[in-house]
PDB file of C-alpha atoms in Angstrom:
ATOM      1  CA  UNK O  16       7.984  17.244  26.259  1.00  0.00           C
ATOM      2  CA  UNK O  17      10.061  15.701  23.476  1.00  0.00           C
ATOM      3  CA  UNK O  18       8.567  14.650  20.174  1.00  0.00           C
ATOM      4  CA  UNK O  19       9.358  11.393  18.417  1.00  0.00           C
ATOM      5  CA  UNK O  20      11.939  11.436  15.668  1.00  0.00           C
ATOM      6  CA  UNK O  21      11.433   9.929  12.247  1.00  0.00           C
ATOM      7  CA  UNK O  22       9.039   9.836   9.332  1.00  0.00           C
ATOM      8  CA  UNK O  23       6.382   7.560   7.920  1.00  0.00           C
ATOM      9  CA  UNK O  24       8.660   4.531   7.591  1.00  0.00           C
ATOM     10  CA  UNK O  25      10.037   4.426  11.114  1.00  0.00           C
ATOM     11  CA  UNK O  26       9.879   1.003  12.806  1.00  0.00           C
ATOM     12  CA  UNK O  27       9.209  -0.773   9.498  1.00  0.00           C
ATOM     13  CA  UNK O  28      12.438  -2.712   9.046  1.00  0.00           C
ATOM     14  CA  UNK O  29      10.690  -6.062   9.242  1.00  0.00           C
ATOM     15  CA  UNK O  30       7.235  -5.031   8.080  1.00  0.00           C
ATOM     16  CA  UNK O  31       8.218  -3.688   4.648  1.00  0.00           C
ATOM     17  CA  UNK O  32      11.011  -6.227   4.039  1.00  0.00           C
ATOM     18  CA  UNK O  33      10.700  -8.361   0.915  1.00  0.00           C
ATOM     19  CA  UNK O  34      11.079 -12.096   0.846  1.00  0.00           C
ATOM     20  CA  UNK O  35      14.549 -13.216  -0.284  1.00  0.00           C
ATOM     21  CA  UNK O  36      13.044 -14.840  -3.415  1.00  0.00           C
ATOM     22  CA  UNK O  37      11.212 -11.655  -4.409  1.00  0.00           C
ATOM     23  CA  UNK O  38      14.223  -9.341  -4.380  1.00  0.00           C
ATOM     24  CA  UNK O  39      15.539  -7.883  -7.607  1.00  0.00           C
ATOM     25  CA  UNK O  40      13.973  -5.918 -10.424  1.00  0.00           C
ATOM     26  CA  UNK O  41      10.446  -4.615 -10.068  1.00  0.00           C
ATOM     27  CA  UNK O  42       7.898  -5.938 -12.529  1.00  0.00           C
ATOM     28  CA  UNK O  43       6.748  -3.251 -14.968  1.00  0.00           C
ATOM     29  CA  UNK O  44       3.439  -5.149 -15.158  1.00  0.00           C
ATOM     30  CA  UNK O  45       2.683  -4.202 -11.542  1.00  0.00           C
ATOM     31  CA  UNK O  46       3.209  -0.501 -12.339  1.00  0.00           C
ATOM     32  CA  UNK O  47       0.493  -0.467 -14.984  1.00  0.00           C
ATOM     33  CA  UNK O  48      -2.043  -2.916 -13.536  1.00  0.00           C
ATOM     34  CA  UNK O  49      -5.649  -1.750 -13.812  1.00  0.00           C
ATOM     35  CA  UNK O  50      -8.454  -2.116 -11.290  1.00  0.00           C
ATOM     36  CA  UNK O  51     -12.185  -1.529 -11.776  1.00  0.00           C
ATOM     37  CA  UNK O  52     -14.485   0.173  -9.286  1.00  0.00           C
ATOM     38  CA  UNK O  53     -15.563  -2.318  -6.638  1.00  0.00           C
ATOM     39  CA  UNK O  54     -12.485  -4.542  -7.003  1.00  0.00           C
ATOM     40  CA  UNK O  55     -11.133  -5.818  -3.693  1.00  0.00           C
ATOM     41  CA  UNK O  56      -7.383  -5.358  -3.230  1.00  0.00           C
ATOM     42  CA  UNK O  57      -4.752  -6.155  -0.616  1.00  0.00           C
ATOM     43  CA  UNK O  58      -2.379  -3.408   0.494  1.00  0.00           C
ATOM     44  CA  UNK O  59       1.056  -4.966   0.027  1.00  0.00           C
ATOM     45  CA  UNK O  60       3.894  -2.442  -0.058  1.00  0.00           C
ATOM     46  CA  UNK O  61       6.704  -2.521  -2.608  1.00  0.00           C
ATOM     47  CA  UNK O  62       9.556  -1.209  -0.423  1.00  0.00           C
ATOM     48  CA  UNK O  63      11.744  -0.148  -3.353  1.00  0.00           C
ATOM     49  CA  UNK O  64       9.144   2.469  -4.421  1.00  0.00           C
ATOM     50  CA  UNK O  65       8.223   5.096  -1.863  1.00  0.00           C
ATOM     51  CA  UNK O  66       5.810   7.157  -3.978  1.00  0.00           C
ATOM     52  CA  UNK O  67       2.147   6.506  -3.318  1.00  0.00           C
ATOM     53  CA  UNK O  68       2.826   4.363  -0.252  1.00  0.00           C
ATOM     54  CA  UNK O  69       0.289   4.201   2.548  1.00  0.00           C
ATOM     55  CA  UNK O  70       0.851   4.462   6.325  1.00  0.00           C
ATOM     56  CA  UNK O  71       2.369   1.378   7.961  1.00  0.00           C
ATOM     57  CA  UNK O  72      -0.738   0.616  10.049  1.00  0.00           C
ATOM     58  CA  UNK O  73      -2.680  -0.332   6.909  1.00  0.00           C
ATOM     59  CA  UNK O  74      -0.148  -2.936   5.688  1.00  0.00           C
ATOM     60  CA  UNK O  75      -1.898  -6.202   4.803  1.00  0.00           C
ATOM     61  CA  UNK O  76      -5.426  -4.774   4.993  1.00  0.00           C
ATOM     62  CA  UNK O  77      -8.079  -5.511   2.390  1.00  0.00           C
ATOM     63  CA  UNK O  78      -9.886  -2.616   0.770  1.00  0.00           C
ATOM     64  CA  UNK O  79     -12.145  -1.718  -2.124  1.00  0.00           C
ATOM     65  CA  UNK O  80     -11.223   0.483  -5.069  1.00  0.00           C
ATOM     66  CA  UNK O  81     -13.684   3.371  -5.313  1.00  0.00           C
ATOM     67  CA  UNK O  82     -11.967   5.850  -7.625  1.00  0.00           C
ATOM     68  CA  UNK O  83      -8.841   7.122  -9.313  1.00  0.00           C
ATOM     69  CA  UNK O  84      -6.690  10.204  -8.710  1.00  0.00           C
ATOM     70  CA  UNK O  85      -3.952  10.714 -11.275  1.00  0.00           C
ATOM     71  CA  UNK O  86      -2.103   7.425 -11.621  1.00  0.00           C
ATOM     72  CA  UNK O  87      -3.060   6.375  -8.081  1.00  0.00           C
ATOM     73  CA  UNK O  88      -6.223   4.669  -6.856  1.00  0.00           C
ATOM     74  CA  UNK O  89      -8.547   5.676  -4.034  1.00  0.00           C
ATOM     75  CA  UNK O  90      -8.986   2.675  -1.743  1.00  0.00           C
ATOM     76  CA  UNK O  91     -11.693   2.486   0.934  1.00  0.00           C
ATOM     77  CA  UNK O  92     -10.702   0.425   3.989  1.00  0.00           C
ATOM     78  CA  UNK O  93     -12.253  -0.214   7.369  1.00  0.00           C
ATOM     79  CA  UNK O  94      -9.930   0.820  10.201  1.00  0.00           C
ATOM     80  CA  UNK O  95     -11.473  -0.484  13.436  1.00  0.00           C
ATOM     81  CA  UNK O  96     -14.976   0.994  13.142  1.00  0.00           C
ATOM     82  CA  UNK O  97     -14.222   3.875  10.745  1.00  0.00           C
ATOM     83  CA  UNK O  98     -14.090   3.903   6.955  1.00  0.00           C
ATOM     84  CA  UNK O  99     -10.978   5.569   5.557  1.00  0.00           C
ATOM     85  CA  UNK O 100      -9.914   6.506   2.055  1.00  0.00           C
ATOM     86  CA  UNK O 101      -6.293   5.985   1.039  1.00  0.00           C
ATOM     87  CA  UNK O 102      -4.583   7.201  -2.125  1.00  0.00           C
ATOM     88  CA  UNK O 103      -2.270   4.362  -3.170  1.00  0.00           C
ATOM     89  CA  UNK O 104      -0.055   3.756  -6.197  1.00  0.00           C
ATOM     90  CA  UNK O 105      -0.950   0.518  -8.056  1.00  0.00           C
ATOM     91  CA  UNK O 106       2.490  -1.009  -7.373  1.00  0.00           C
ATOM     92  CA  UNK O 107       1.472  -1.340  -3.707  1.00  0.00           C
ATOM     93  CA  UNK O 108      -1.786  -3.173  -4.533  1.00  0.00           C
ATOM     94  CA  UNK O 109      -2.504  -6.834  -5.128  1.00  0.00           C
ATOM     95  CA  UNK O 110      -5.759  -8.207  -6.510  1.00  0.00           C
ATOM     96  CA  UNK O 111      -7.734 -10.329  -4.028  1.00  0.00           C
TER      97      UNK O 111
END
């Protein structure tokens, strides 16, 4: 039986595409944005930065910040009926 080819960004050509008005330089303010414990955030990928990106299934989900690990944040989301913890760089997060 053959296995599927590709990595974590396969089949994401449209999903991770930026709007035409948002293309260009990345805001340095988004790199260093701070969140407090309990803040609700939206997972919105910055396609130009691959570090600290989450799996494509969680794109657009709302989660809660519960901790910090290095420069990344630990986000708790509900995936169907299970709670999952994601480690996400702050450039891929947007305050709700």
